[in-house]
Coordinates of C-alpha atoms in Angstrom, one line a residue:
M1 CA -10.7 45.2 -23.4
T2 CA -13.0 44.5 -20.4
A3 CA -14.7 41.5 -22.1
V4 CA -11.3 39.9 -22.8
R5 CA -10.3 40.3 -19.2
T6 CA -13.7 39.0 -17.9
N7 CA -13.7 36.0 -20.3
P8 CA -10.1 34.9 -20.9
V9 CA -9.6 32.6 -23.9
V10 CA -6.7 30.2 -24.1
S11 CA -5.6 27.8 -26.9
T12 CA -5.1 24.1 -26.1
P13 CA -3.9 21.3 -28.4
Y14 CA -7.5 20.4 -29.2
G15 CA -9.1 23.8 -29.5
A16 CA -9.6 27.2 -27.8
V17 CA -11.4 27.4 -24.4
R18 CA -13.1 30.3 -22.7
G19 CA -13.0 30.6 -18.9
R20 CA -14.1 33.2 -16.4
R21 CA -12.6 35.7 -14.0
E22 CA -13.5 34.9 -10.4
N23 CA -12.2 36.8 -7.5
G24 CA -9.1 38.0 -9.4
V25 CA -8.1 34.7 -11.0
A26 CA -9.0 33.0 -14.3
V27 CA -10.8 29.7 -14.0
F28 CA -11.4 27.1 -16.7
R29 CA -13.5 24.1 -15.8
G30 CA -14.3 20.9 -17.6
I31 CA -11.6 21.0 -20.3
P32 CA -11.4 17.5 -22.0
Y33 CA -8.0 16.0 -22.0
A34 CA -9.2 12.6 -23.4
A35 CA -12.2 11.3 -25.3
P36 CA -15.3 10.0 -23.4
P37 CA -14.3 6.5 -22.2
F38 CA -17.5 4.7 -23.2
G39 CA -18.9 2.8 -26.2
P40 CA -15.9 1.2 -28.0
R41 CA -13.5 3.0 -25.6
R42 CA -14.9 1.4 -22.5
F43 CA -12.3 -0.3 -20.3
R44 CA -9.7 0.8 -22.9
P45 CA -6.7 3.2 -22.5
P46 CA -7.6 6.8 -22.9
E47 CA -7.6 8.3 -26.4
P48 CA -7.2 12.0 -27.4
P49 CA -10.4 14.1 -27.5
E50 CA -11.9 15.1 -30.8
P51 CA -10.6 18.6 -31.7
W52 CA -13.3 21.3 -31.8
D53 CA -13.7 24.5 -33.9
G54 CA -14.4 27.9 -32.4
V55 CA -14.2 28.6 -28.7
R56 CA -15.5 26.1 -26.1
D57 CA -17.0 27.6 -22.9
T58 CA -15.4 26.0 -19.8
V59 CA -17.1 27.7 -17.0
D60 CA -18.8 24.8 -15.3
F61 CA -17.4 21.6 -13.9
G62 CA -17.4 18.8 -16.4
P63 CA -19.0 15.4 -15.9
T64 CA -17.7 13.2 -13.0
A65 CA -16.7 9.6 -13.5
P66 CA -19.4 7.0 -12.7
K67 CA -19.3 6.2 -9.0
P68 CA -21.7 5.0 -6.2
P69 CA -22.7 7.5 -3.6
Y70 CA -21.2 7.4 -0.1
S71 CA -23.2 5.6 2.5
E72 CA -25.3 7.8 4.8
A73 CA -22.7 7.3 7.6
F74 CA -19.9 8.7 5.5
A75 CA -21.9 11.3 3.6
Q76 CA -22.3 13.4 6.8
Y77 CA -18.5 13.9 6.7
L78 CA -17.5 13.8 3.0
S79 CA -18.8 15.7 0.0
D80 CA -18.9 14.0 -3.4
P81 CA -20.8 16.0 -6.1
L82 CA -22.2 14.1 -9.1
V83 CA -22.1 15.8 -12.5
P84 CA -23.9 13.6 -15.1
G85 CA -22.5 13.0 -18.6
D86 CA -20.0 10.8 -20.5
D87 CA -17.3 13.3 -21.1
C88 CA -15.7 12.6 -17.7
L89 CA -12.0 12.7 -18.6
N90 CA -11.7 16.4 -18.0
L91 CA -9.7 18.8 -15.9
N92 CA -9.9 22.3 -14.4
V93 CA -7.3 25.2 -14.3
W94 CA -7.1 28.1 -12.0
T95 CA -4.4 30.6 -13.0
P96 CA -3.5 34.2 -12.0
E97 CA -2.2 35.0 -15.4
P98 CA -3.4 33.2 -18.4
G99 CA -1.2 33.5 -21.4
P100 CA 2.4 32.3 -22.4
G101 CA 5.3 34.0 -20.8
A102 CA 4.3 33.9 -17.1
R103 CA 6.2 30.6 -16.4
L104 CA 4.5 30.1 -13.0
P105 CA 4.8 26.9 -10.9
V106 CA 2.1 24.3 -11.5
L107 CA 0.4 22.0 -9.1
V108 CA -1.6 19.1 -10.5
W109 CA -4.1 17.6 -8.0
L110 CA -5.3 13.9 -7.9
H111 CA -8.3 13.5 -5.6
G112 CA -8.7 10.7 -3.1
G113 CA -11.7 8.3 -2.6
A114 CA -10.3 4.8 -2.5
L115 CA -10.3 4.8 -6.3
T116 CA -14.0 4.4 -6.2
R117 CA -15.3 7.9 -5.3
G118 CA -14.4 11.5 -5.4
S119 CA -13.9 14.1 -8.2
S120 CA -12.3 17.4 -9.0
A121 CA -15.7 19.1 -8.3
V122 CA -15.4 18.6 -4.5
P123 CA -15.6 22.2 -3.1
V124 CA -12.7 21.6 -0.7
Y125 CA -10.4 21.3 -3.7
D126 CA -11.2 24.7 -5.1
G127 CA -7.9 26.0 -6.6
H128 CA -8.5 29.8 -6.1
A129 CA -6.1 30.1 -3.1
F130 CA -3.2 28.5 -5.1
A131 CA -3.8 30.8 -8.1
R132 CA -4.1 33.8 -5.8
D133 CA -0.7 33.0 -4.4
G134 CA 1.0 32.5 -7.8
V135 CA 0.6 28.8 -8.6
V136 CA -1.3 27.5 -11.6
F137 CA -3.5 24.8 -10.2
V138 CA -4.9 21.9 -12.2
S139 CA -7.4 19.3 -10.8
V140 CA -8.2 16.1 -12.7
N141 CA -11.1 13.7 -13.1
Y142 CA -10.2 10.0 -13.9
R143 CA -12.1 6.7 -14.2
L144 CA -13.0 5.0 -10.9
G145 CA -14.0 1.6 -9.6
V146 CA -14.4 -1.2 -12.0
E147 CA -14.4 1.2 -14.9
G148 CA -10.9 2.4 -14.0
Y149 CA -9.3 -0.4 -12.0
G150 CA -11.1 -3.6 -12.8
L151 CA -8.8 -6.4 -13.9
F152 CA -10.0 -8.3 -17.0
P153 CA -8.4 -10.9 -19.3
D154 CA -9.6 -8.9 -22.4
A155 CA -8.5 -5.4 -21.4
P156 CA -5.4 -3.6 -20.3
A157 CA -5.0 -3.0 -16.5
N158 CA -5.1 0.4 -14.8
P159 CA -7.1 2.5 -17.2
G160 CA -7.7 5.0 -14.4
L161 CA -4.0 5.5 -13.9
R162 CA -3.6 5.8 -17.6
D163 CA -6.1 8.6 -17.5
Q164 CA -4.0 10.4 -15.0
F165 CA -0.9 9.9 -17.1
A166 CA -2.8 11.3 -20.1
A167 CA -3.7 14.4 -18.1
L168 CA -0.1 14.9 -17.1
Q169 CA 0.9 14.7 -20.8
W170 CA -1.8 17.3 -21.5
V171 CA -0.4 19.6 -18.8
H172 CA 3.1 19.2 -20.2
Q173 CA 1.8 20.2 -23.7
A174 CA -0.8 22.9 -22.8
I175 CA 0.0 24.5 -19.4
G176 CA 2.3 27.1 -20.9
A177 CA -0.6 28.8 -22.6
F178 CA -2.3 29.2 -19.2
G179 CA 0.7 30.8 -17.6
G180 CA 2.4 27.7 -16.2
D181 CA 5.9 26.4 -16.5
P182 CA 5.9 22.8 -17.8
G183 CA 9.4 22.4 -16.2
R184 CA 8.0 23.2 -12.7
V185 CA 5.1 20.7 -12.3
T186 CA 4.3 19.3 -8.9
L187 CA 2.0 16.3 -8.8
A188 CA 0.0 16.1 -5.6
G189 CA -2.6 13.8 -4.2
Q190 CA -4.3 12.6 -1.0
S191 CA -5.1 9.0 -0.1
A192 CA -5.8 7.2 -3.4
G193 CA -4.5 10.3 -5.1
A194 CA -1.2 9.9 -3.3
I195 CA -1.0 6.3 -4.2
S196 CA -1.6 7.3 -7.8
T197 CA 1.1 10.0 -7.5
G198 CA 3.6 7.4 -6.3
A199 CA 2.8 5.1 -9.1
L200 CA 3.3 7.9 -11.7
L201 CA 6.5 8.9 -10.0
A202 CA 7.8 5.4 -10.7
A203 CA 6.3 5.0 -14.2
P204 CA 9.1 4.9 -16.8
Q205 CA 6.9 6.8 -19.3
A206 CA 6.3 9.7 -16.9
Q207 CA 10.0 10.4 -16.2
G208 CA 10.8 14.0 -17.0
L209 CA 7.2 15.2 -16.6
L210 CA 7.5 16.1 -12.9
R211 CA 9.7 18.3 -10.8
R212 CA 8.1 17.7 -7.4
A213 CA 5.5 15.5 -5.8
V214 CA 3.3 15.6 -2.7
L215 CA 2.0 12.3 -1.1
Q216 CA -0.7 13.0 1.5
S217 CA -1.8 10.0 3.5
G218 CA -1.0 7.5 0.8
P219 CA 2.2 5.5 -0.1
P220 CA 3.5 4.3 -3.5
E221 CA 2.1 0.8 -3.8
A222 CA 0.8 -1.8 -6.1
G223 CA -2.2 -3.8 -5.0
D224 CA -2.8 -7.5 -4.9
R225 CA -3.9 -8.7 -8.4
D226 CA -5.9 -11.5 -6.8
K227 CA -7.8 -9.1 -4.5
V228 CA -8.8 -7.0 -7.6
R229 CA -9.8 -10.2 -9.5
R230 CA -11.9 -11.3 -6.5
M231 CA -13.8 -8.0 -6.7
V232 CA -14.5 -8.5 -10.4
R233 CA -15.4 -12.2 -10.0
R234 CA -17.8 -11.5 -7.2
M235 CA -19.4 -8.7 -9.3
A236 CA -19.7 -11.1 -12.2
T237 CA -21.3 -13.8 -10.1
R238 CA -24.0 -11.3 -8.8
L239 CA -24.5 -10.0 -12.3
K240 CA -24.6 -13.5 -13.8
V241 CA -22.2 -12.5 -16.6
P242 CA -18.6 -13.6 -17.5
A243 CA -15.8 -11.8 -15.7
T244 CA -14.7 -10.0 -18.9
A245 CA -14.6 -6.4 -20.0
A246 CA -16.8 -7.2 -23.0
A247 CA -19.5 -8.7 -20.7
F248 CA -19.3 -5.8 -18.2
A249 CA -19.6 -3.3 -20.9
E250 CA -23.0 -4.6 -21.7
V251 CA -24.3 -4.2 -18.2
D252 CA -26.5 -1.2 -17.3
R253 CA -24.2 1.4 -15.7
D254 CA -26.4 2.0 -12.6
L255 CA -26.7 -1.7 -12.0
L256 CA -22.9 -2.0 -12.3
L257 CA -22.4 0.7 -9.7
R258 CA -24.9 -0.8 -7.3
T259 CA -23.2 -4.2 -7.6
Q260 CA -19.8 -2.6 -7.1
A261 CA -20.9 -0.9 -3.9
E262 CA -22.4 -4.1 -2.5
V263 CA -19.4 -6.3 -3.2
G264 CA -17.0 -3.6 -2.0
R265 CA -18.7 -3.0 1.4
L266 CA -15.9 -5.0 3.1
S267 CA -13.1 -3.0 1.4
S268 CA -12.1 -1.2 4.6
P269 CA -8.4 -0.4 5.1
V270 CA -8.7 -2.1 8.5
L271 CA -10.3 -5.3 7.3
G272 CA -8.4 -5.6 4.0
G273 CA -11.3 -7.1 2.0
P274 CA -11.3 -7.3 -1.8
A275 CA -10.8 -3.8 -3.3
F276 CA -9.8 -2.0 -6.5
G277 CA -6.2 -0.9 -6.7
I278 CA -3.3 -0.1 -9.0
V279 CA -1.6 -3.3 -10.0
V280 CA 1.7 -4.2 -11.7
D281 CA 0.9 -4.4 -15.4
G282 CA 4.3 -4.8 -17.1
D283 CA 3.8 -1.4 -18.8
L284 CA 3.0 1.8 -17.0
V285 CA 3.6 -0.1 -13.7
P286 CA 6.3 -2.6 -14.4
R287 CA 7.1 -3.3 -10.7
D288 CA 5.9 -2.3 -7.3
P289 CA 6.3 1.5 -7.2
L290 CA 7.7 1.7 -3.7
E291 CA 10.3 -0.9 -4.5
A292 CA 11.2 0.9 -7.7
L293 CA 11.5 4.3 -6.0
T294 CA 13.6 3.0 -3.1
D295 CA 15.9 1.0 -5.5
P296 CA 19.0 3.2 -5.9
G297 CA 19.9 1.4 -9.1
A298 CA 16.6 2.2 -10.8
G299 CA 17.3 5.9 -11.0
L300 CA 13.6 6.7 -11.1
A301 CA 12.4 10.3 -10.3
K302 CA 15.9 10.9 -9.0
D303 CA 15.7 14.7 -9.4
V304 CA 12.1 15.0 -8.0
D305 CA 11.6 16.7 -4.6
L306 CA 9.2 15.0 -2.3
M307 CA 6.8 16.1 0.5
L308 CA 5.3 13.2 2.4
G309 CA 2.9 13.1 5.4
W310 CA 0.0 11.7 7.3
T311 CA -2.5 12.7 10.0
S312 CA -2.1 11.6 13.6
D313 CA -5.4 9.7 13.7
E314 CA -5.9 8.5 10.1
Y315 CA -7.9 5.5 11.2
R316 CA -10.7 7.5 12.9
L317 CA -12.3 8.3 9.5
W318 CA -12.4 4.6 8.8
L319 CA -13.9 3.6 12.2
V320 CA -16.0 6.5 13.6
P321 CA -18.8 6.5 10.9
G322 CA -21.4 3.9 11.7
G323 CA -20.1 3.3 15.2
L324 CA -17.2 1.0 14.2
L325 CA -15.0 2.5 16.9
E326 CA -17.2 1.2 19.7
R327 CA -17.6 -2.2 17.9
V328 CA -13.9 -2.7 17.7
D329 CA -13.5 -1.8 21.4
R330 CA -16.2 -4.3 22.3
L331 CA -14.5 -7.1 20.2
G332 CA -11.3 -6.7 22.2
P333 CA -8.9 -9.7 21.6
V334 CA -10.8 -10.8 18.4
A335 CA -10.2 -7.3 16.8
L336 CA -6.5 -7.4 17.9
A337 CA -6.1 -10.8 16.3
G338 CA -7.7 -9.5 13.1
A339 CA -5.2 -6.6 13.2
M340 CA -2.4 -9.0 13.4
A341 CA -3.7 -10.9 10.4
R342 CA -4.1 -7.6 8.5
C343 CA -0.5 -6.5 9.4
H344 CA 1.2 -9.9 9.1
C345 CA 2.6 -9.7 12.6
G346 CA 2.6 -11.5 15.9
S347 CA 1.3 -10.7 19.4
E348 CA 4.7 -9.2 20.4
V349 CA 3.8 -6.2 18.2
V350 CA 0.5 -5.7 19.9
R351 CA 2.3 -5.9 23.3
G352 CA 4.7 -3.2 22.1
Y353 CA 1.9 -0.8 21.2
R354 CA 0.2 -1.5 24.5
A355 CA 3.4 -0.9 26.4
Q356 CA 3.9 2.5 24.8
H357 CA 0.3 3.6 25.1
P358 CA -1.3 1.7 28.0
E359 CA -4.2 4.1 28.1
A360 CA -5.2 3.3 24.5
G361 CA -8.4 1.3 23.8
T362 CA -8.5 -1.6 21.4
A363 CA -9.8 0.5 18.5
E364 CA -6.9 3.0 18.9
T365 CA -4.4 0.2 19.0
V366 CA -5.8 -1.5 16.0
G367 CA -6.1 1.7 14.1
Q368 CA -2.6 2.8 14.7
M369 CA -1.2 -0.6 13.9
V370 CA -2.9 -0.7 10.6
T371 CA -2.1 2.9 9.8
D372 CA 1.6 2.3 10.5
H373 CA 1.6 -0.9 8.4
L374 CA -0.2 0.5 5.4
L375 CA 0.9 4.1 5.4
R376 CA 3.5 5.5 7.7
I377 CA 6.2 2.8 7.4
P378 CA 6.1 2.9 3.5
L379 CA 6.4 6.7 3.5
H380 CA 9.2 6.5 6.0
R381 CA 11.0 4.1 3.7
L382 CA 10.6 6.5 0.8
A383 CA 12.0 9.4 2.8
E384 CA 14.9 7.2 4.0
A385 CA 15.8 6.4 0.4
R386 CA 15.8 10.1 -0.6
P387 CA 17.4 12.1 2.2
G388 CA 18.0 15.8 1.5
S389 CA 15.1 16.1 -1.0
S390 CA 12.3 14.7 1.1
Y391 CA 10.2 16.7 3.6
V392 CA 8.0 14.9 6.1
Y393 CA 5.0 16.3 8.0
E394 CA 2.3 15.2 10.4
F395 CA -1.1 16.9 10.7
A396 CA -2.1 16.8 14.4
W397 CA -4.9 19.3 14.8
P398 CA -8.0 17.5 16.1
S399 CA -11.4 18.0 14.5
Q400 CA -14.0 19.9 16.6
L401 CA -16.4 17.1 15.9
P402 CA -16.7 14.2 18.4
Q403 CA -14.3 11.3 18.1
L404 CA -12.7 12.3 14.8
G405 CA -9.4 13.6 16.1
A406 CA -6.8 14.4 13.5
C407 CA -8.5 12.0 11.0
H408 CA -7.9 11.0 7.4
A409 CA -8.6 13.9 5.0
L410 CA -9.0 16.5 7.7
E411 CA -5.9 18.4 6.5
L412 CA -7.4 19.1 3.1
G413 CA -9.3 22.2 4.0
F414 CA -6.1 23.7 5.5
V415 CA -4.0 22.8 2.5
F416 CA -6.4 24.4 0.1
D417 CA -7.3 27.3 2.4
T418 CA -11.0 26.4 2.0
G419 CA -11.9 26.0 5.6
D420 CA -14.7 28.5 5.3
T421 CA -16.7 26.2 3.0
P422 CA -19.5 24.1 4.5
E423 CA -17.9 21.0 3.0
S424 CA -14.7 21.5 5.0
A425 CA -16.8 22.0 8.2
R426 CA -18.3 18.6 7.7
L427 CA -14.9 17.1 8.9
A428 CA -13.4 20.0 10.9
G429 CA -16.4 21.5 12.6
E430 CA -16.9 25.2 13.1
G431 CA -14.0 27.5 14.0
A432 CA -11.1 25.9 12.3
P433 CA -8.0 28.1 12.9
A434 CA -7.2 30.4 10.0
E435 CA -3.6 30.6 11.1
L436 CA -3.1 26.9 10.6
A437 CA -4.5 27.1 7.1
D438 CA -2.1 30.0 6.4
A439 CA 0.8 27.8 7.6
M440 CA -0.1 24.7 5.7
H441 CA -1.2 26.3 2.5
G442 CA 1.9 28.5 2.5
A443 CA 4.1 25.5 2.9
W444 CA 2.4 23.8 -0.1
V445 CA 2.8 27.0 -2.2
R446 CA 6.5 27.3 -1.3
F447 CA 7.1 23.7 -2.1
A448 CA 5.5 24.0 -5.5
A449 CA 7.4 27.2 -6.2
D450 CA 10.9 26.2 -5.2
G451 CA 10.9 22.7 -3.5
E452 CA 11.4 24.0 0.0
P453 CA 8.2 24.1 2.2
G454 CA 10.0 25.8 5.1
W455 CA 11.5 23.1 7.3
Q456 CA 14.5 20.8 7.4
P457 CA 14.6 18.0 4.8
W458 CA 14.8 14.4 5.9
D459 CA 18.1 13.3 7.4
A460 CA 19.5 11.0 10.1
T461 CA 17.6 13.0 12.8
H462 CA 14.2 12.2 11.1
P463 CA 12.7 15.7 11.2
V464 CA 8.9 15.9 11.0
Q465 CA 7.0 19.2 10.8
I466 CA 4.0 19.0 13.1
F467 CA 0.9 21.0 12.1
G468 CA -1.3 21.1 15.2
K469 CA -2.5 23.4 17.9
G470 CA -0.4 26.5 18.1
D471 CA 2.5 27.3 15.8
P472 CA 4.0 24.5 13.6
Y473 CA 7.1 22.9 15.1
L474 CA 9.8 20.5 14.1
A475 CA 10.0 17.2 15.9
S476 CA 12.2 14.1 15.6
G477 CA 10.1 11.3 14.2
P478 CA 8.2 9.7 12.8
R479 CA 6.3 8.7 16.0
D480 CA 9.5 8.9 18.1
G481 CA 11.5 7.1 15.4
D482 CA 9.9 3.7 15.4
F483 CA 6.1 4.1 14.9
A484 CA 5.5 2.6 18.4
V485 CA 6.4 -0.8 17.0
W486 CA 8.5 -2.5 19.7
T487 CA 9.3 -6.1 20.8
A488 CA 7.5 -7.6 23.8
D489 CA 10.2 -6.0 26.0
P490 CA 9.9 -2.2 25.4
T491 CA 13.1 -1.6 27.3
T492 CA 15.2 -3.1 24.4
E493 CA 16.3 -1.2 21.4
E494 CA 15.2 -3.8 18.9
T495 CA 12.1 -3.3 16.8
A496 CA 9.7 -5.7 15.1
P497 CA 8.6 -4.0 11.9
L498 CA 5.1 -4.6 10.8
S499 CA 6.4 -5.0 7.2
E500 CA 7.9 -8.4 8.1
P501 CA 6.1 -11.5 9.4
A502 CA 6.9 -12.4 13.0
E503 CA 8.4 -15.8 13.8
G504 CA 5.9 -18.6 13.8
W505 CA 3.4 -16.7 11.7
P506 CA 2.6 -19.5 9.2
A507 CA 1.3 -21.7 12.1
R508 CA -1.3 -19.0 13.0
T509 CA -2.6 -18.5 9.5
A510 CA -5.6 -20.9 9.7
E511 CA -6.6 -19.6 13.2
L512 CA -6.5 -15.9 12.1
R513 CA -8.5 -16.6 8.9
S514 CA -11.1 -17.9 11.3
V515 CA -10.8 -14.7 13.4
V516 CA -11.4 -12.6 10.3
R517 CA -14.6 -14.6 9.5
R518 CA -15.7 -14.0 13.1
L519 CA -15.1 -10.3 12.7
R520 CA -17.3 -10.2 9.6
R521 CA -20.1 -12.1 11.3
S522 CA -19.8 -9.9 14.4
G523 CA -20.8 -6.8 12.4
L524 CA -17.4 -5.1 12.4
A525 CA -17.4 -5.4 8.6
R526 CA -20.7 -3.5 8.1
R527 CA -18.9 -0.3 7.1
H528 CA -21.0 0.7 4.1

């Protein structure tokens, strides 16, 4: 009897797995949901794993997808374990009650990392606290970088997103045996994981698989196919091979990763260089996900509850490592012109930001402009399209480390209640408030359980739950209603949205291309 409790065994569609009891919950790590994506399967859609006989031990994390390491500047803030091996399409399950009949809510986690880094083995993503509080927690590994999001003429697009969809299908089929309810699945992700969540929300094939979704610091979007093609072509040029999946499959894997890292060093959210991203593929992603989800006639994910949010200073994780914050401030007007190019807006928008925040330096203005354009405004649009079932938050607690503020990814240790891990302290510093973790983690648990995190859903008053110093509170927002994007005259009530080009924009295109080139030559682009 004791051995069974210590080593729980659960049947999956492909064979039985044995986990381990850890601190009162059952944990299963490294369960394959698809076959290894190498050899003849490389750059192809995922295929089911080979069934196995007997009981498979699933105590340790499975292999992580191939990825380059973070640069030294970023590694001091972000943990990214590497587990070698080809069987990287695997997932992990934390559950308080393995076995059918429990029918507990399920939360499936998609990690961030710009679709080029990250994994389910990051200690901050430990699922123990969710299982402790009655939620079956699942975290997923998926293909990254050129392996998962390269665009080739001889292979289907978005294999990494297809991996995530395959994992969702596995959850729908198998999670009941782990104590989960396949009818109460919440898909959640941060940054690239949130972008992936949005794409799957809009995917026709995924309809009916989800009851709720959480998008943390990432909007539903489809990337520019030309930008992805440029990444692949530049890699092909350096490797001296054709820009085809067949040719890339013959390249040494380590060389491929080094080349990807070198070509992708300008892929900052601020600079907008070539980058990997989810693209419209006419299949899993038939149209831009944000447009699909805000189209009332499409009827996609119409019964799915949403929780959406961001951090107050997202951009600081993009600019603080490597001293980019100071470089942007020194560049002054050149950096502001680059931000206008990045956001497709005119100088009146910059004047609007400066009028609202006259004390802000150039880096803060540029960072907030780009964050609003890329992240807050799209999430605002999504909430506006789904009032009554969308809950919006802002994470405003500043890191104890210099200059980081309430930066991108800082909220994760609070959501997972893993603030006591050294990996969380890399971003938060020492002494992160436990009561803030209680509040945030509790909201995520409540949302997964019944769709109500504990504050007012989105309506005409634009309620935003603020998680910062002291008790959480509800504010009207976001960012006082207009994301600080005003016309040149801040006393008027008109706004100039960053999502639309300002008048006269085409005449400035050549000039601003020149500005971007100057930015790169200046050293601002040396992020990695």
